[in-house]
Short mmCIF file of C-alpha atoms and ligand atoms in Angstrom, two decimals:
data_model
loop_
_atom_site.label_atom_id
_atom_site.label_comp_id
_atom_site.label_asym_id
_atom_site.label_seq_id
_atom_site.Cartn_x
_atom_site.Cartn_y
_atom_site.Cartn_z
CA UNK A 1 61.84 -16.87 -101.01
CA UNK A 2 59.49 -14.20 -100.75
CA UNK A 3 58.52 -13.31 -97.25
CA UNK A 4 54.71 -12.56 -96.37
CA UNK A 5 54.50 -10.27 -93.31
CA UNK A 6 51.29 -10.10 -91.37
CA UNK A 7 50.38 -6.40 -92.48
CA UNK A 8 51.47 -3.92 -95.18
CA UNK A 9 50.25 -0.34 -95.38
CA UNK A 10 48.32 0.30 -98.66
CA UNK A 11 48.46 3.28 -100.66
CA UNK A 12 45.88 4.41 -102.99
CA UNK A 13 48.12 6.94 -104.71
CA UNK A 14 46.58 10.09 -104.17
CA UNK A 15 47.62 10.18 -100.39
CA UNK A 16 51.01 12.61 -101.14
CA UNK A 17 48.85 14.63 -103.89
CA UNK A 18 46.16 15.71 -101.14
CA UNK A 19 48.95 16.16 -98.83
CA UNK A 20 50.62 18.58 -101.09
CA UNK A 21 47.36 20.09 -101.65
CA UNK A 22 46.89 20.81 -97.88
CA UNK A 23 50.68 21.98 -97.60
CA UNK A 24 50.16 24.29 -100.41
CA UNK A 25 47.05 25.73 -99.10
CA UNK A 26 49.03 26.71 -96.40
CA UNK A 27 46.51 25.71 -93.92
CA UNK A 28 47.95 22.68 -92.29
CA UNK A 29 46.48 23.00 -88.49
CA UNK A 30 43.36 21.03 -87.94
CA UNK A 31 39.63 21.04 -88.66
CA UNK A 32 40.24 22.56 -92.45
CA UNK A 33 38.81 21.44 -95.62
CA UNK A 34 40.22 17.83 -95.55
CA UNK A 35 38.93 17.26 -92.11
CA UNK A 36 35.61 18.39 -92.96
CA UNK A 37 35.44 16.04 -96.05
CA UNK A 38 36.34 13.09 -93.92
CA UNK A 39 33.77 13.85 -91.07
CA UNK A 40 31.12 14.64 -93.67
CA UNK A 41 31.84 11.05 -95.37
CA UNK A 42 31.07 9.42 -91.69
CA UNK A 43 27.90 11.56 -91.16
CA UNK A 44 26.39 10.87 -94.69
CA UNK A 45 27.46 7.32 -95.53
CA UNK A 46 26.95 5.86 -91.55
CA UNK A 47 24.16 7.94 -90.18
CA UNK A 48 26.49 9.62 -87.59
CA UNK A 49 25.15 12.64 -85.99
CA UNK A 50 28.37 14.57 -85.45
CA UNK A 51 31.87 12.96 -86.36
CA UNK A 52 35.07 14.66 -85.38
CA UNK A 53 38.19 13.41 -86.41
CA UNK A 54 40.98 12.55 -83.74
CA UNK A 55 44.63 11.86 -83.97
CA UNK A 56 43.69 7.97 -82.69
CA UNK A 57 41.01 5.87 -81.58
CA UNK A 58 42.41 5.95 -78.30
CA UNK A 59 41.98 9.74 -78.31
CA UNK A 60 38.31 9.52 -79.33
CA UNK A 61 37.72 6.88 -76.58
CA UNK A 62 39.46 9.36 -74.02
CA UNK A 63 36.90 12.03 -75.41
CA UNK A 64 33.96 9.79 -74.93
CA UNK A 65 34.89 9.17 -71.28
CA UNK A 66 35.29 12.90 -70.57
CA UNK A 67 31.80 13.45 -72.31
CA UNK A 68 29.99 10.89 -70.13
CA UNK A 69 31.45 12.54 -67.16
CA UNK A 70 33.24 9.43 -65.63
CA UNK A 71 33.98 9.99 -62.15
CA UNK A 72 36.16 8.12 -59.57
CA UNK A 73 34.75 4.90 -58.60
CA UNK A 74 32.27 4.37 -61.86
CA UNK A 75 32.20 1.27 -63.25
CA UNK A 76 32.39 0.70 -67.08
CA UNK A 77 31.87 -2.75 -68.38
CA UNK A 78 33.81 -4.33 -71.30
CA UNK A 79 35.23 -7.28 -72.72
CA UNK A 80 38.83 -8.24 -71.50
CA UNK A 81 39.75 -9.71 -74.78
CA UNK A 82 40.31 -6.10 -76.31
CA UNK A 83 42.86 -3.60 -76.68
CA UNK A 84 44.69 -1.62 -73.89
CA UNK A 85 42.80 1.79 -74.86
CA UNK A 86 39.21 0.34 -74.60
CA UNK A 87 40.02 0.25 -70.82
CA UNK A 88 42.69 2.93 -70.43
CA UNK A 89 40.48 5.86 -71.64
CA UNK A 90 38.27 5.42 -68.60
CA UNK A 91 40.86 4.29 -66.04
CA UNK A 92 42.49 7.58 -66.82
CA UNK A 93 39.34 9.32 -65.50
CA UNK A 94 39.07 6.97 -62.29
CA UNK A 95 36.97 4.46 -63.74
CA UNK A 96 36.75 0.74 -62.36
CA UNK A 97 36.95 -1.59 -64.96
CA UNK A 98 34.22 -4.44 -64.86
CA UNK A 99 35.77 -7.31 -67.32
CA UNK A 100 33.20 -9.47 -68.95
CA UNK A 101 33.89 -12.56 -70.76
CA UNK A 102 33.98 -13.31 -74.62
CA UNK A 103 31.39 -15.17 -76.21
CA UNK A 104 31.72 -18.90 -76.90
CA UNK A 105 31.55 -18.49 -80.52
CA UNK A 106 33.15 -15.07 -81.07
CA UNK A 107 35.57 -12.95 -79.28
CA UNK A 108 33.23 -10.06 -78.96
CA UNK A 109 31.53 -9.55 -75.23
CA UNK A 110 29.17 -12.22 -74.23
CA UNK A 111 25.79 -9.82 -74.22
CA UNK A 112 24.21 -12.13 -72.04
CA UNK A 113 26.80 -12.01 -69.36
CA UNK A 114 26.61 -8.14 -69.11
CA UNK A 115 23.48 -8.10 -66.88
CA UNK A 116 24.87 -9.72 -64.12
CA UNK A 117 27.87 -7.20 -64.00
CA UNK A 118 25.40 -4.23 -63.65
CA UNK A 119 25.58 -2.35 -60.22
CA UNK A 120 24.30 0.76 -58.92
CA UNK A 121 27.58 2.19 -59.92
CA UNK A 122 27.78 1.24 -63.55
CA UNK A 123 28.12 4.07 -65.94
CA UNK A 124 28.79 2.60 -69.52
CA UNK A 125 28.96 -0.49 -71.50
CA UNK A 126 31.89 -0.60 -74.22
CA UNK A 127 30.94 -3.35 -76.61
CA UNK A 128 34.29 -3.93 -78.96
CA UNK A 129 33.34 -5.03 -82.34
CA UNK A 130 35.85 -7.72 -82.92
CA UNK A 131 37.38 -8.64 -86.11
CA UNK A 132 34.94 -5.71 -87.13
CA UNK A 133 32.18 -8.35 -86.39
CA UNK A 134 28.81 -6.47 -84.54
CA UNK A 135 28.06 -7.21 -81.10
CA UNK A 136 24.52 -7.80 -80.66
CA UNK A 137 23.59 -4.12 -80.08
CA UNK A 138 19.97 -4.83 -79.71
CA UNK A 139 20.42 -6.64 -76.46
CA UNK A 140 23.03 -4.25 -75.49
CA UNK A 141 20.98 -0.93 -76.21
CA UNK A 142 18.17 -2.66 -74.45
CA UNK A 143 20.22 -3.10 -71.06
CA UNK A 144 21.46 0.34 -71.55
CA UNK A 145 17.91 1.79 -71.91
CA UNK A 146 16.76 -0.53 -68.58
CA UNK A 147 19.75 0.69 -66.53
CA UNK A 148 20.27 4.20 -67.84
CA UNK A 149 23.99 3.43 -69.02
CA UNK A 150 25.78 4.91 -71.67
CA UNK A 151 27.00 2.66 -74.67
CA UNK A 152 30.31 3.52 -76.39
CA UNK A 153 31.09 1.26 -79.19
CA UNK A 154 34.48 0.51 -79.71
CA UNK A 155 34.57 0.56 -83.64
CA UNK A 156 38.18 0.43 -84.16
CA UNK A 157 38.12 -2.39 -86.50
CA UNK A 158 34.34 -1.95 -87.69
CA UNK A 159 34.26 0.72 -90.57
CA UNK A 160 31.86 -0.09 -93.23
CA UNK A 161 29.87 -3.03 -91.34
CA UNK A 162 26.42 -2.93 -90.23
CA UNK A 163 23.94 -4.42 -87.36
CA UNK A 164 20.49 -5.82 -88.45
CA UNK A 165 18.09 -5.24 -85.67
CA UNK A 166 15.33 -8.03 -84.89
CA UNK A 167 12.82 -5.81 -86.61
CA UNK A 168 14.77 -5.56 -89.70
CA UNK A 169 16.34 -2.07 -89.11
CA UNK A 170 19.85 -1.86 -90.58
CA UNK A 171 22.45 0.39 -88.81
CA UNK A 172 25.96 0.99 -89.72
CA UNK A 173 28.32 0.22 -86.57
CA UNK A 174 29.42 3.10 -84.72
CA UNK A 175 26.22 4.75 -85.48
CA UNK A 176 24.38 2.83 -82.57
CA UNK A 177 25.43 3.64 -79.21
CA UNK A 178 25.47 7.07 -77.64
CA UNK A 179 28.97 7.43 -78.96
CA UNK A 180 31.46 5.31 -81.00
CA UNK A 181 35.22 5.36 -81.63
CA UNK A 182 36.73 4.39 -85.08
CA UNK A 183 40.70 3.88 -86.04
CA UNK A 184 42.89 4.60 -88.88
CA UNK A 185 45.93 3.14 -87.37
CA UNK A 186 47.94 1.67 -90.35
CA UNK A 187 47.02 -2.03 -89.16
CA UNK A 188 43.11 -1.10 -89.89
CA UNK A 189 41.14 -1.39 -93.44
CA UNK A 190 41.42 2.44 -93.76
CA UNK A 191 44.49 4.35 -92.60
CA UNK A 192 46.13 7.29 -91.98
CA UNK A 193 49.23 6.04 -89.95
CA UNK A 194 47.83 6.88 -86.74
CA UNK A 195 44.25 8.55 -86.86
CA UNK A 196 40.78 8.02 -85.35
CA UNK A 197 37.25 9.38 -85.18
CA UNK A 198 34.58 9.95 -82.36
CA UNK A 199 31.18 9.34 -83.93
CA UNK A 200 28.65 11.01 -81.84
CA UNK A 201 24.88 9.93 -82.14
CA UNK A 202 23.35 11.40 -78.83
CA UNK A 203 23.06 15.30 -79.70
CA UNK A 204 23.32 16.30 -76.23
CA UNK A 205 27.10 15.58 -76.49
CA UNK A 206 27.81 17.43 -79.73
CA UNK A 207 28.45 20.95 -78.38
CA UNK A 208 30.68 19.89 -75.60
CA UNK A 209 32.59 17.53 -77.72
CA UNK A 210 33.69 20.36 -80.05
CA UNK A 211 34.96 22.33 -77.12
CA UNK A 212 36.83 19.21 -75.65
CA UNK A 213 38.51 18.48 -79.03
CA UNK A 214 39.47 22.07 -79.16
CA UNK A 215 41.69 22.25 -76.00
CA UNK A 216 38.82 23.44 -73.88
CA UNK A 217 38.00 26.40 -76.06
CA UNK A 218 34.68 27.29 -78.09
CA UNK A 219 37.21 27.99 -81.07
CA UNK A 220 34.94 26.02 -83.52
CA UNK A 221 31.84 28.11 -82.45
CA UNK A 222 34.15 31.06 -83.19
CA UNK A 223 35.15 29.93 -86.68
CA UNK A 224 31.34 29.43 -87.64
CA UNK A 225 30.69 32.85 -86.51
CA UNK A 226 28.41 32.03 -83.84
CA UNK A 227 30.41 34.01 -81.29
CA UNK A 228 32.68 37.25 -81.12
CA UNK A 229 35.74 35.99 -79.18
CA UNK A 230 36.87 32.47 -78.32
CA UNK A 231 38.01 31.31 -74.79
CA UNK A 232 38.63 28.66 -72.14
CA UNK A 233 35.22 27.39 -71.17
CA UNK A 234 35.91 23.64 -70.50
CA UNK A 235 38.40 20.99 -69.74
CA UNK A 236 39.92 19.39 -73.09
CA UNK A 237 43.20 18.61 -75.08
CA UNK A 238 44.41 18.77 -78.44
CA UNK A 239 42.40 15.72 -79.74
CA UNK A 240 42.38 17.17 -83.47
CA UNK A 241 44.78 15.76 -86.17
CA UNK A 242 46.35 18.05 -88.67
CA UNK A 243 45.15 18.62 -92.32
CA UNK A 244 48.28 16.42 -93.37
CA UNK A 245 46.71 13.40 -91.60
CA UNK A 246 43.14 14.31 -92.80
CA UNK A 247 44.40 14.68 -96.68
CA UNK A 248 45.91 11.05 -96.37
CA UNK A 249 43.00 9.80 -94.96
CA UNK A 250 40.52 11.41 -97.46
CA UNK A 251 42.51 9.49 -100.19
CA UNK A 252 41.81 6.38 -98.51
CA UNK A 253 38.07 7.12 -97.81
CA UNK A 254 37.70 7.94 -101.63
CA UNK A 255 38.65 4.86 -102.49
CA UNK A 256 36.99 2.49 -99.67
CA UNK A 257 34.82 0.69 -102.11
CA UNK A 258 37.74 -0.49 -104.03
CA UNK A 259 39.65 -1.46 -100.74
CA UNK A 260 36.60 -3.21 -99.30
CA UNK A 261 35.84 -5.20 -102.22
CA UNK A 262 39.47 -6.41 -102.46
CA UNK A 263 39.78 -7.27 -99.07
CA UNK A 264 36.26 -9.31 -99.23
CA UNK A 265 37.84 -11.18 -101.83
CA UNK A 266 40.80 -12.17 -99.77
CA UNK A 267 38.70 -13.02 -96.82
CA UNK A 268 36.43 -15.18 -99.03
CA UNK A 269 39.70 -16.90 -100.39
CA UNK A 270 40.99 -18.02 -97.06
CA UNK A 271 37.20 -19.03 -95.91
CA UNK A 272 36.88 -21.28 -99.12
CA UNK A 273 40.29 -22.96 -99.08
CA UNK A 274 40.19 -23.54 -95.07
CA UNK A 275 36.85 -25.49 -95.18
CA UNK A 276 37.27 -28.76 -93.42
CA UNK A 277 40.36 -27.96 -91.49
CA UNK A 278 40.43 -29.06 -87.73
CA UNK A 279 40.96 -25.56 -86.62
CA UNK A 280 37.91 -23.28 -85.85
CA UNK A 281 37.65 -20.61 -88.76
CA UNK A 282 35.54 -17.50 -87.99
CA UNK A 283 31.84 -17.53 -87.88
CA UNK A 284 30.00 -14.23 -88.30
CA UNK A 285 26.43 -14.21 -86.85
CA UNK A 286 23.33 -13.44 -89.08
CA UNK A 287 23.17 -9.52 -87.73
CA UNK A 288 26.42 -8.69 -88.78
CA UNK A 289 28.03 -7.99 -92.14
CA UNK A 290 31.51 -8.83 -92.66
CA UNK A 291 34.14 -5.76 -93.46
CA UNK A 292 37.15 -8.38 -93.83
CA UNK A 293 38.95 -6.60 -91.24
CA UNK A 294 40.99 -9.88 -90.31
CA UNK A 295 41.03 -13.33 -90.70
CA UNK A 296 41.51 -15.68 -87.80
CA UNK A 297 41.71 -19.17 -86.73
CA UNK A 298 41.17 -20.58 -83.27
CA UNK A 299 43.41 -23.54 -82.34
CA UNK A 300 42.16 -26.19 -79.99
CA UNK A 301 45.25 -25.56 -77.50
CA UNK A 302 48.05 -23.20 -76.70
CA UNK A 303 50.39 -26.01 -78.40
CA UNK A 304 48.54 -26.36 -81.26
CA UNK A 305 48.81 -22.44 -81.99
CA UNK A 306 52.45 -22.30 -81.18
CA UNK A 307 52.80 -25.29 -83.64
CA UNK A 308 50.79 -23.57 -86.50
CA UNK A 309 52.72 -20.04 -86.05
CA UNK A 310 56.16 -21.96 -86.25
CA UNK A 311 55.04 -23.78 -89.32
CA UNK A 312 54.15 -20.74 -91.19
CA UNK A 313 57.26 -18.64 -89.80
CA UNK A 314 59.62 -21.25 -90.88
CA UNK A 315 58.38 -20.37 -94.42
CA UNK A 316 58.50 -16.66 -94.04
CA UNK A 317 54.81 -16.06 -93.13
CA UNK A 318 53.91 -13.93 -90.56
CA UNK A 319 50.91 -15.30 -88.53
CA UNK A 320 50.25 -13.53 -84.89
CA UNK A 321 48.35 -14.08 -81.85
CA UNK A 322 46.17 -11.40 -80.46
CA UNK A 323 45.26 -9.83 -77.17
CA UNK A 324 46.35 -11.16 -73.70
CA UNK A 325 43.24 -10.81 -71.32
CA UNK A 326 43.33 -7.54 -69.94
CA UNK A 327 42.08 -8.90 -66.53
CA UNK A 328 45.25 -10.98 -66.19
CA UNK A 329 47.67 -8.08 -67.65
CA UNK A 330 50.65 -6.72 -65.51
CA UNK A 331 48.77 -3.57 -64.86
CA UNK A 332 45.38 -4.95 -63.63
CA UNK A 333 45.75 -8.46 -62.53
CA UNK A 334 46.25 -7.30 -58.89
CA UNK A 335 43.15 -5.21 -58.99
CA UNK A 336 40.86 -7.95 -60.70
CA UNK A 337 38.35 -9.13 -58.47
CA UNK A 338 35.82 -10.93 -61.09
CA UNK A 339 35.33 -14.36 -61.98
CA UNK A 340 37.64 -16.50 -64.28
CA UNK A 341 36.88 -15.37 -67.81
CA UNK A 342 37.19 -18.62 -69.54
CA UNK A 343 36.43 -17.70 -73.12
CA UNK A 344 38.58 -14.58 -73.06
CA UNK A 345 41.52 -16.56 -72.01
CA UNK A 346 40.65 -19.23 -74.65
CA UNK A 347 41.05 -16.68 -77.40
CA UNK A 348 44.22 -15.20 -75.54
CA UNK A 349 45.60 -18.77 -75.85
CA UNK A 350 44.43 -19.99 -79.04
CA UNK A 351 43.61 -17.37 -81.43
CA UNK A 352 46.10 -16.75 -84.67
CA UNK A 353 45.54 -14.16 -87.05
CA UNK A 354 46.67 -14.71 -90.86
CA UNK A 355 48.54 -12.25 -93.08
CA UNK A 356 45.95 -9.84 -94.40
CA UNK A 357 46.58 -6.87 -96.39
CA UNK A 358 45.20 -5.23 -99.84
CA UNK A 359 48.26 -6.35 -101.65
CA UNK A 360 48.28 -9.92 -100.57
CA UNK A 361 48.66 -12.20 -103.57
CA UNK A 362 46.51 -15.01 -104.41
CA UNK A 363 49.86 -17.40 -104.66
CA UNK A 364 50.60 -16.09 -101.20
CA UNK A 365 47.21 -17.13 -99.97
CA UNK A 366 47.52 -20.33 -101.53
CA UNK A 367 50.58 -21.09 -100.29
CA UNK A 368 49.21 -20.32 -96.55
CA UNK A 369 46.20 -22.30 -97.17
CA UNK A 370 48.27 -25.46 -98.37
CA UNK A 371 50.41 -25.50 -95.35
CA UNK A 372 47.37 -25.20 -93.03
CA UNK A 373 45.74 -27.81 -94.70
CA UNK A 374 48.69 -30.23 -94.77
CA UNK A 375 49.27 -30.01 -91.02
CA UNK A 376 45.67 -29.16 -89.40
C1 LIG B 401 43.32 -0.65 -82.88
C2 LIG B 401 42.27 -0.44 -81.94
C3 LIG B 401 42.32 0.55 -81.11
C4 LIG B 401 43.31 1.57 -80.74
O1 LIG B 401 43.22 2.61 -81.76
P1 LIG B 401 44.14 3.78 -82.04
O2 LIG B 401 43.87 4.38 -83.36
O3 LIG B 401 45.63 2.76 -82.25
O4 LIG B 401 44.69 4.11 -80.75
C5 LIG B 401 41.47 0.47 -80.12
N1 LIG B 401 40.67 -0.69 -79.99
C6 LIG B 401 40.56 -1.71 -80.65
C7 LIG B 401 39.49 -2.65 -80.65
C8 LIG B 401 41.43 -1.64 -81.75
O5 LIG B 401 41.47 -2.43 -82.57
#
């Protein structure tokens, strides 16, 4: 019996050719030809003002926290149902995390609860586009304008998706907040093993971002010939990846349309085959497109989820749950002073992700769906 894992990285075939090109060019540190190609791709396709490749989405979030100048005691609002890096990037700078509940119909942040959490110390809101599905960015940007807050989109899963504003304007996710962070971790739609990108949409951050990216030096400006020598001008770190990673990533970005079409076919097949089961399937609000990042089901209780994972696992199928609410994590639970986060806990207890990767076959999908339909 063939096993179906939860994830399998997909290669387009060009990755090693481009890596060889980078190696042969003898320019394998960062910010070279492939890095610029990848950054340009994000700027021209998604309307991002300045894109900087990073070694991870985690790093991009850390850069954003430095750029908005988070100080000890500043409050940062984000969903509790998210990956640790969303919070850690700000905790590293001394911030207090204010966790917000998920929506009833979606694990993303409940936009209508954000305002009650805003205080004089609030500095930023971090919407996480869970499963790539857009948070309601119009509501969030309005709140940010009203209270003078920054918005940093955790767009780790959101490549290729758009949000439609109430006035009909359509914008790519990652191009709406002051900044955004993307991930190319091997579990995402477009991968480079580890990798990420900081998207900057508010021009005031661009110059300093390049400095922080290059270890606190003005090396980028030097290489553009804008200054005659470079030196230490600010805090910073080594946030830029090598050209070897950028070369890999470029092979993926070049094939993004093909990859996305395949993923959408897989997503639609699941959605179609699982109509009418007694578990909740994914719903996507009208203002968001679907980038087929994942396919999840929401069980009615933790026991049911355990049963579902077991039934699939008995047949060699890797279905997995996802985040555990961060406000209940070993690191944060004693620091948490807020209310119960009912929906965040519900998704922690009841959400299951089905196998989802480029080379998943229709026979495998059929088998998964038959098993689920027979039992739920
Ligand atoms: C994957 C992911 C991250 C972390 O991305 P890395 O590139 O692994 O650092 C952060 N936030 C969310 C929502 C993610 O899904």
